[in-house]
Amino acid sequence: MLTQLGHGDLARLFQMNRSNHDVKSEMNRLSQELATGRKSSIAEAVGGDFAPITSIEMTLSRNAAFQTASTEAANFASVMQHAFQTISSFGAKSASNLLNASQAAQPELIGTAAADTAARLQPVLAALNTEFGGRSVFAGEDVSGPAVADAPTLMAGLSAATAGATDVASLMAAVDAWFDPGGGFETTVYLGSTTPLDSVDIGQDVSADLGFTAFDSELRDTLKGIALAGLIADGALAGDTAARAELMQRAGETLIEGESGLTQLQARLGTVEELIEEADAARTAESSALTMTRASLLEVDPYETASRLQQVQTQLETIYAMTARMQSLSLVNYL
């Protein structure tokens, strides 16, 4: 049976009910903050000034986008570097074989060295047709298709262009013209765009230049040297061993020039890879610092929050006990 309450008791009971509501709200807030680790009211946490936290969130979001672009650029560069290494290994071996055979000036050695080198043309072209993520790596802006045609197409075009050559000088002039910009290589073999890929933004005012194409002169030199060996293997200047030996020497020297150019390309690409790593490190450091700053603004101290929650629970128990005495309520009825 409930105890009769006077006006003063009713006033105190009303006050206790209000206190009970306030304490329960506080307990719910603290429980939520303890569970999420973040303050429930951002406005209160930043004192009504949202500019700092907005700036932090925008920078973190921007850095996340840069990280995605940077990861893709790093993978793209890695695929390019592997292709360069593959092409370089073919060129270096071929140059040595061609120069040795040209010095011997023996028809059989010349024929064998030429055939061995010519067999490397298709693997080199295949390396230039490397793809990453469904995109052609060395085709410039035209990433949807292969960068170069196959070896038979190249050799057919070059053979037609040199068909009238009767000596080393005229043959080399025809080969040089065919591989120069505007020549047969550009019009029939290179299938990509002469406009390189745009630089990739990987940080604030930092970009990675991956604009390497199969039409770069350094790569054309390597293809030219191997293709010269292919002409020899197909019988260019047949019957003139001295001329064929000289042509083989020119092929070896062209490959050496191509190897030097490839080394420069690899160095340039290595610089880009280093830039990507440096940008990643700087961006990671900035994001870590901003995350810590955001935490200091929005996150709660779990120990302090747990302690405060315990205090509030004690307050609620006290209010319950006082109310129960006034109304003779059981805990079940109270709740």
PDB file of C-alpha atoms in Angstrom, residues 9-231:
ATOM      1  CA  ASP A   9       6.708  15.421  -0.435  1.00  0.00           C
ATOM      2  CA  LEU A  10       5.119  15.701  -3.860  1.00  0.00           C
ATOM      3  CA  ALA A  11       7.425  18.587  -4.728  1.00  0.00           C
ATOM      4  CA  ARG A  12      10.447  16.568  -3.628  1.00  0.00           C
ATOM      5  CA  LEU A  13       9.180  13.553  -5.567  1.00  0.00           C
ATOM      6  CA  PHE A  14       8.754  15.674  -8.689  1.00  0.00           C
ATOM      7  CA  GLN A  15      12.282  17.004  -8.285  1.00  0.00           C
ATOM      8  CA  MET A  16      13.606  13.476  -7.848  1.00  0.00           C
ATOM      9  CA  ASN A  17      11.821  12.359 -11.002  1.00  0.00           C
ATOM     10  CA  ARG A  18      13.476  15.159 -12.913  1.00  0.00           C
ATOM     11  CA  SER A  19      16.837  14.272 -11.419  1.00  0.00           C
ATOM     12  CA  ASN A  20      16.188  10.648 -12.302  1.00  0.00           C
ATOM     13  CA  HIS A  21      15.504  11.606 -15.927  1.00  0.00           C
ATOM     14  CA  ASP A  22      18.626  13.764 -16.128  1.00  0.00           C
ATOM     15  CA  VAL A  23      20.846  11.107 -14.574  1.00  0.00           C
ATOM     16  CA  LYS A  24      19.436   8.407 -16.849  1.00  0.00           C
ATOM     17  CA  SER A  25      20.128  10.595 -19.890  1.00  0.00           C
ATOM     18  CA  GLU A  26      23.656  11.181 -18.660  1.00  0.00           C
ATOM     19  CA  MET A  27      24.138   7.462 -18.089  1.00  0.00           C
ATOM     20  CA  ASN A  28      22.900   6.659 -21.603  1.00  0.00           C
ATOM     21  CA  ARG A  29      25.236   9.266 -23.075  1.00  0.00           C
ATOM     22  CA  LEU A  30      28.235   7.947 -21.168  1.00  0.00           C
ATOM     23  CA  SER A  31      27.365   4.360 -22.074  1.00  0.00           C
ATOM     24  CA  GLN A  32      27.206   5.308 -25.745  1.00  0.00           C
ATOM     25  CA  GLU A  33      30.502   7.193 -25.592  1.00  0.00           C
ATOM     26  CA  LEU A  34      32.173   4.303 -23.801  1.00  0.00           C
ATOM     27  CA  ALA A  35      30.910   1.887 -26.472  1.00  0.00           C
ATOM     28  CA  THR A  36      31.841   4.043 -29.497  1.00  0.00           C
ATOM     29  CA  GLY A  37      34.898   5.747 -28.066  1.00  0.00           C
ATOM     30  CA  ARG A  38      33.697   9.106 -29.397  1.00  0.00           C
ATOM     31  CA  LYS A  39      31.928  12.056 -27.861  1.00  0.00           C
ATOM     32  CA  SER A  40      28.207  12.043 -28.581  1.00  0.00           C
ATOM     33  CA  SER A  41      28.039  15.742 -29.400  1.00  0.00           C
ATOM     34  CA  ILE A  42      30.557  16.954 -31.978  1.00  0.00           C
ATOM     35  CA  ALA A  43      29.296  20.513 -31.621  1.00  0.00           C
ATOM     36  CA  GLU A  44      30.017  20.430 -27.904  1.00  0.00           C
ATOM     37  CA  ALA A  45      33.374  18.737 -28.473  1.00  0.00           C
ATOM     38  CA  VAL A  46      34.585  21.473 -30.838  1.00  0.00           C
ATOM     39  CA  GLY A  47      32.952  24.298 -28.938  1.00  0.00           C
ATOM     40  CA  GLY A  48      30.719  25.140 -31.886  1.00  0.00           C
ATOM     41  CA  ASP A  49      33.700  25.763 -34.197  1.00  0.00           C
ATOM     42  CA  PHE A  50      33.519  23.096 -36.901  1.00  0.00           C
ATOM     43  CA  ALA A  51      36.299  24.561 -39.077  1.00  0.00           C
ATOM     44  CA  PRO A  52      39.198  22.540 -37.593  1.00  0.00           C
ATOM     45  CA  ILE A  53      37.421  19.192 -37.637  1.00  0.00           C
ATOM     46  CA  THR A  54      36.031  19.849 -41.135  1.00  0.00           C
ATOM     47  CA  SER A  55      39.518  20.646 -42.397  1.00  0.00           C
ATOM     48  CA  ILE A  56      40.880  17.466 -40.830  1.00  0.00           C
ATOM     49  CA  GLU A  57      38.155  15.295 -42.340  1.00  0.00           C
ATOM     50  CA  MET A  58      38.644  16.841 -45.787  1.00  0.00           C
ATOM     51  CA  THR A  59      42.402  16.297 -45.665  1.00  0.00           C
ATOM     52  CA  LEU A  60      42.028  12.693 -44.518  1.00  0.00           C
ATOM     53  CA  SER A  61      39.527  12.040 -47.307  1.00  0.00           C
ATOM     54  CA  ARG A  62      41.841  13.651 -49.852  1.00  0.00           C
ATOM     55  CA  ASN A  63      44.785  11.611 -48.590  1.00  0.00           C
ATOM     56  CA  ALA A  64      42.758   8.414 -48.909  1.00  0.00           C
ATOM     57  CA  ALA A  65      42.081   9.265 -52.561  1.00  0.00           C
ATOM     58  CA  PHE A  66      45.766  10.047 -53.107  1.00  0.00           C
ATOM     59  CA  GLN A  67      46.672   6.713 -51.509  1.00  0.00           C
ATOM     60  CA  THR A  68      44.462   4.835 -53.949  1.00  0.00           C
ATOM     61  CA  ALA A  69      46.014   6.660 -56.908  1.00  0.00           C
ATOM     62  CA  SER A  70      49.507   6.183 -55.507  1.00  0.00           C
ATOM     63  CA  THR A  71      49.052   2.439 -55.050  1.00  0.00           C
ATOM     64  CA  GLU A  72      47.882   2.089 -58.634  1.00  0.00           C
ATOM     65  CA  ALA A  73      50.765   4.247 -59.894  1.00  0.00           C
ATOM     66  CA  ALA A  74      53.283   2.163 -57.946  1.00  0.00           C
ATOM     67  CA  ASN A  75      51.907  -1.067 -59.405  1.00  0.00           C
ATOM     68  CA  PHE A  76      51.861   0.461 -62.890  1.00  0.00           C
ATOM     69  CA  ALA A  77      55.487   1.548 -62.512  1.00  0.00           C
ATOM     70  CA  SER A  78      56.502  -1.881 -61.234  1.00  0.00           C
ATOM     71  CA  VAL A  79      54.997  -3.551 -64.314  1.00  0.00           C
ATOM     72  CA  MET A  80      56.826  -1.058 -66.545  1.00  0.00           C
ATOM     73  CA  GLN A  81      60.117  -1.672 -64.772  1.00  0.00           C
ATOM     74  CA  HIS A  82      59.764  -5.426 -65.204  1.00  0.00           C
ATOM     75  CA  ALA A  83      59.115  -4.960 -68.934  1.00  0.00           C
ATOM     76  CA  PHE A  84      62.202  -2.739 -69.252  1.00  0.00           C
ATOM     77  CA  GLN A  85      64.309  -5.380 -67.518  1.00  0.00           C
ATOM     78  CA  THR A  86      63.007  -8.074 -69.859  1.00  0.00           C
ATOM     79  CA  ILE A  87      63.756  -5.998 -72.970  1.00  0.00           C
ATOM     80  CA  SER A  88      67.174  -5.005 -71.630  1.00  0.00           C
ATOM     81  CA  SER A  89      68.180  -8.614 -71.030  1.00  0.00           C
ATOM     82  CA  PHE A  90      67.280  -9.557 -74.611  1.00  0.00           C
ATOM     83  CA  GLY A  91      69.116  -6.546 -76.038  1.00  0.00           C
ATOM     84  CA  ALA A  92      72.309  -7.029 -74.044  1.00  0.00           C
ATOM     85  CA  LYS A  93      72.665 -10.696 -75.000  1.00  0.00           C
ATOM     86  CA  SER A  94      71.921 -10.012 -78.646  1.00  0.00           C
ATOM     87  CA  ALA A  95      74.382  -7.121 -78.931  1.00  0.00           C
ATOM     88  CA  SER A  96      77.253  -9.241 -77.669  1.00  0.00           C
ATOM     89  CA  ASN A  97      76.438 -12.121 -80.033  1.00  0.00           C
ATOM     90  CA  LEU A  98      76.095  -9.846 -83.054  1.00  0.00           C
ATOM     91  CA  LEU A  99      79.360  -8.014 -82.467  1.00  0.00           C
ATOM     92  CA  ASN A 100      81.277 -11.255 -81.943  1.00  0.00           C
ATOM     93  CA  ALA A 101      79.853 -12.747 -85.140  1.00  0.00           C
ATOM     94  CA  SER A 102      80.591  -9.586 -87.120  1.00  0.00           C
ATOM     95  CA  GLN A 103      84.235  -9.743 -86.068  1.00  0.00           C
ATOM     96  CA  ALA A 104      84.518 -13.382 -87.159  1.00  0.00           C
ATOM     97  CA  ALA A 105      82.987 -12.499 -90.553  1.00  0.00           C
ATOM     98  CA  GLN A 106      82.077 -16.114 -91.245  1.00  0.00           C
ATOM     99  CA  PRO A 107      78.830 -16.727 -93.163  1.00  0.00           C
ATOM    100  CA  GLU A 108      77.591 -19.497 -90.868  1.00  0.00           C
ATOM    101  CA  LEU A 109      78.272 -17.542 -87.680  1.00  0.00           C
ATOM    102  CA  ILE A 110      76.611 -14.469 -89.161  1.00  0.00           C
ATOM    103  CA  GLY A 111      73.538 -16.466 -90.132  1.00  0.00           C
ATOM    104  CA  THR A 112      73.273 -18.194 -86.754  1.00  0.00           C
ATOM    105  CA  ALA A 113      73.724 -14.998 -84.714  1.00  0.00           C
ATOM    106  CA  ALA A 114      71.209 -13.162 -86.902  1.00  0.00           C
ATOM    107  CA  ALA A 115      68.602 -15.908 -86.529  1.00  0.00           C
ATOM    108  CA  ASP A 116      69.101 -16.131 -82.755  1.00  0.00           C
ATOM    109  CA  THR A 117      68.644 -12.379 -82.393  1.00  0.00           C
ATOM    110  CA  ALA A 118      65.662 -12.237 -84.751  1.00  0.00           C
ATOM    111  CA  ALA A 119      63.911 -14.840 -82.582  1.00  0.00           C
ATOM    112  CA  ARG A 120      63.918 -12.307 -79.738  1.00  0.00           C
ATOM    113  CA  LEU A 121      61.860  -9.750 -81.641  1.00  0.00           C
ATOM    114  CA  GLN A 122      58.470 -11.212 -80.719  1.00  0.00           C
ATOM    115  CA  PRO A 123      59.268 -11.512 -76.957  1.00  0.00           C
ATOM    116  CA  VAL A 124      60.391  -7.874 -76.938  1.00  0.00           C
ATOM    117  CA  LEU A 125      57.191  -6.784 -78.680  1.00  0.00           C
ATOM    118  CA  ALA A 126      55.201  -8.884 -76.207  1.00  0.00           C
ATOM    119  CA  ALA A 127      56.898  -7.045 -73.323  1.00  0.00           C
ATOM    120  CA  LEU A 128      55.852  -3.750 -74.906  1.00  0.00           C
ATOM    121  CA  ASN A 129      52.271  -5.034 -74.988  1.00  0.00           C
ATOM    122  CA  THR A 130      52.278  -5.557 -71.222  1.00  0.00           C
ATOM    123  CA  GLU A 131      48.966  -4.725 -69.552  1.00  0.00           C
ATOM    124  CA  PHE A 132      48.034  -3.742 -66.017  1.00  0.00           C
ATOM    125  CA  GLY A 133      44.463  -3.789 -64.823  1.00  0.00           C
ATOM    126  CA  GLY A 134      43.218  -4.285 -68.376  1.00  0.00           C
ATOM    127  CA  ARG A 135      45.124  -1.224 -69.626  1.00  0.00           C
ATOM    128  CA  SER A 136      47.995  -1.231 -72.089  1.00  0.00           C
ATOM    129  CA  VAL A 137      51.089   0.088 -70.318  1.00  0.00           C
ATOM    130  CA  PHE A 138      53.145   1.427 -73.246  1.00  0.00           C
ATOM    131  CA  ALA A 139      50.378   2.660 -75.574  1.00  0.00           C
ATOM    132  CA  GLY A 140      50.190   6.224 -74.262  1.00  0.00           C
ATOM    133  CA  GLU A 141      46.668   7.597 -73.886  1.00  0.00           C
ATOM    134  CA  ASP A 142      45.214   4.779 -75.996  1.00  0.00           C
ATOM    135  CA  VAL A 143      45.186   2.216 -73.187  1.00  0.00           C
ATOM    136  CA  SER A 144      42.378   0.084 -74.605  1.00  0.00           C
ATOM    137  CA  GLY A 145      44.479  -1.889 -77.108  1.00  0.00           C
ATOM    138  CA  PRO A 146      47.991  -3.254 -77.689  1.00  0.00           C
ATOM    139  CA  ALA A 147      50.914  -0.876 -78.045  1.00  0.00           C
ATOM    140  CA  VAL A 148      52.567  -2.616 -80.995  1.00  0.00           C
ATOM    141  CA  ALA A 149      51.819  -5.118 -83.747  1.00  0.00           C
ATOM    142  CA  ASP A 150      53.496  -8.521 -83.936  1.00  0.00           C
ATOM    143  CA  ALA A 151      56.921  -9.469 -85.327  1.00  0.00           C
ATOM    144  CA  PRO A 152      55.711 -10.650 -88.770  1.00  0.00           C
ATOM    145  CA  THR A 153      53.974  -7.296 -89.321  1.00  0.00           C
ATOM    146  CA  LEU A 154      57.109  -5.374 -88.368  1.00  0.00           C
ATOM    147  CA  MET A 155      59.437  -7.472 -90.509  1.00  0.00           C
ATOM    148  CA  ALA A 156      57.090  -7.389 -93.507  1.00  0.00           C
ATOM    149  CA  GLY A 157      56.961  -3.598 -93.426  1.00  0.00           C
ATOM    150  CA  LEU A 158      60.701  -3.194 -92.914  1.00  0.00           C
ATOM    151  CA  SER A 159      61.553  -5.717 -95.638  1.00  0.00           C
ATOM    152  CA  ALA A 160      59.377  -3.845 -98.116  1.00  0.00           C
ATOM    153  CA  ALA A 161      61.023  -0.543 -97.187  1.00  0.00           C
ATOM    154  CA  THR A 162      64.547  -1.940 -97.708  1.00  0.00           C
ATOM    155  CA  ALA A 163      63.876  -4.099-100.747  1.00  0.00           C
ATOM    156  CA  GLY A 164      65.747  -1.765-103.095  1.00  0.00           C
ATOM    157  CA  ALA A 165      68.869  -1.376-100.923  1.00  0.00           C
ATOM    158  CA  THR A 166      72.058  -2.689-102.548  1.00  0.00           C
ATOM    159  CA  ASP A 167      74.634  -1.815 -99.908  1.00  0.00           C
ATOM    160  CA  VAL A 168      74.980  -1.160 -96.187  1.00  0.00           C
ATOM    161  CA  ALA A 169      74.627   2.617 -96.489  1.00  0.00           C
ATOM    162  CA  SER A 170      71.393   2.563 -98.495  1.00  0.00           C
ATOM    163  CA  LEU A 171      69.919  -0.197 -96.349  1.00  0.00           C
ATOM    164  CA  MET A 172      70.728   1.635 -93.111  1.00  0.00           C
ATOM    165  CA  ALA A 173      69.256   4.855 -94.513  1.00  0.00           C
ATOM    166  CA  ALA A 174      66.021   3.031 -95.335  1.00  0.00           C
ATOM    167  CA  VAL A 175      65.920   1.366 -91.904  1.00  0.00           C
ATOM    168  CA  ASP A 176      66.550   4.659 -90.078  1.00  0.00           C
ATOM    169  CA  ALA A 177      63.808   6.402 -92.059  1.00  0.00           C
ATOM    170  CA  TRP A 178      61.371   3.552 -91.368  1.00  0.00           C
ATOM    171  CA  PHE A 179      61.934   3.746 -87.593  1.00  0.00           C
ATOM    172  CA  ASP A 180      61.976   7.569 -87.429  1.00  0.00           C
ATOM    173  CA  PRO A 181      58.794   9.514 -86.499  1.00  0.00           C
ATOM    174  CA  GLY A 182      56.390   9.471 -89.422  1.00  0.00           C
ATOM    175  CA  GLY A 183      57.951   6.329 -90.868  1.00  0.00           C
ATOM    176  CA  GLY A 184      56.609   2.846 -91.304  1.00  0.00           C
ATOM    177  CA  PHE A 185      57.101   1.869 -87.673  1.00  0.00           C
ATOM    178  CA  GLU A 186      54.802   4.634 -86.484  1.00  0.00           C
ATOM    179  CA  THR A 187      52.171   4.056 -89.172  1.00  0.00           C
ATOM    180  CA  THR A 188      52.033   0.252 -89.238  1.00  0.00           C
ATOM    181  CA  VAL A 189      53.598  -1.157 -86.046  1.00  0.00           C
ATOM    182  CA  TYR A 190      53.003   1.325 -83.235  1.00  0.00           C
ATOM    183  CA  LEU A 191      49.300   1.043 -82.427  1.00  0.00           C
ATOM    184  CA  GLY A 192      49.120   3.341 -79.425  1.00  0.00           C
ATOM    185  CA  SER A 193      48.943   7.103 -79.035  1.00  0.00           C
ATOM    186  CA  THR A 194      51.999   9.317 -79.383  1.00  0.00           C
ATOM    187  CA  THR A 195      50.488  11.376 -76.560  1.00  0.00           C
ATOM    188  CA  PRO A 196      51.753   9.907 -73.286  1.00  0.00           C
ATOM    189  CA  LEU A 197      49.604   9.243 -70.244  1.00  0.00           C
ATOM    190  CA  ASP A 198      48.870  12.211 -68.016  1.00  0.00           C
ATOM    191  CA  SER A 199      50.781  12.421 -64.762  1.00  0.00           C
ATOM    192  CA  VAL A 200      49.053  10.850 -61.758  1.00  0.00           C
ATOM    193  CA  ASP A 201      48.395  13.078 -58.731  1.00  0.00           C
ATOM    194  CA  ILE A 202      49.718  11.206 -55.687  1.00  0.00           C
ATOM    195  CA  GLY A 203      49.851  14.080 -53.200  1.00  0.00           C
ATOM    196  CA  GLN A 204      49.286  17.767 -52.749  1.00  0.00           C
ATOM    197  CA  ASP A 205      51.271  19.291 -55.650  1.00  0.00           C
ATOM    198  CA  VAL A 206      53.013  15.937 -56.233  1.00  0.00           C
ATOM    199  CA  SER A 207      52.507  13.832 -59.360  1.00  0.00           C
ATOM    200  CA  ALA A 208      54.022  10.690 -60.867  1.00  0.00           C
ATOM    201  CA  ASP A 209      55.004  10.853 -64.543  1.00  0.00           C
ATOM    202  CA  LEU A 210      54.427   7.444 -66.137  1.00  0.00           C
ATOM    203  CA  GLY A 211      54.357   8.720 -69.714  1.00  0.00           C
ATOM    204  CA  PHE A 212      56.583   6.042 -71.252  1.00  0.00           C
ATOM    205  CA  THR A 213      55.479   4.605 -74.615  1.00  0.00           C
ATOM    206  CA  ALA A 214      56.679   1.964 -77.065  1.00  0.00           C
ATOM    207  CA  PHE A 215      57.355   4.853 -79.448  1.00  0.00           C
ATOM    208  CA  ASP A 216      60.105   6.273 -77.223  1.00  0.00           C
ATOM    209  CA  SER A 217      63.357   6.519 -79.190  1.00  0.00           C
ATOM    210  CA  GLU A 218      65.217   4.366 -76.660  1.00  0.00           C
ATOM    211  CA  LEU A 219      62.836   1.475 -77.263  1.00  0.00           C
ATOM    212  CA  ARG A 220      62.814   2.009 -81.025  1.00  0.00           C
ATOM    213  CA  ASP A 221      66.617   1.668 -81.034  1.00  0.00           C
ATOM    214  CA  THR A 222      66.356  -1.752 -79.421  1.00  0.00           C
ATOM    215  CA  LEU A 223      63.709  -2.839 -81.906  1.00  0.00           C
ATOM    216  CA  LYS A 224      65.775  -1.453 -84.773  1.00  0.00           C
ATOM    217  CA  GLY A 225      68.859  -3.426 -83.754  1.00  0.00           C
ATOM    218  CA  ILE A 226      66.908  -6.676 -83.484  1.00  0.00           C
ATOM    219  CA  ALA A 227      65.056  -5.987 -86.745  1.00  0.00           C
ATOM    220  CA  LEU A 228      68.374  -5.419 -88.544  1.00  0.00           C
ATOM    221  CA  ALA A 229      69.424  -8.883 -87.446  1.00  0.00           C
ATOM    222  CA  GLY A 230      66.089 -10.116 -88.773  1.00  0.00           C
ATOM    223  CA  LEU A 231      66.870  -8.630 -92.191  1.00  0.00           C
TER     224      LEU A 231
END
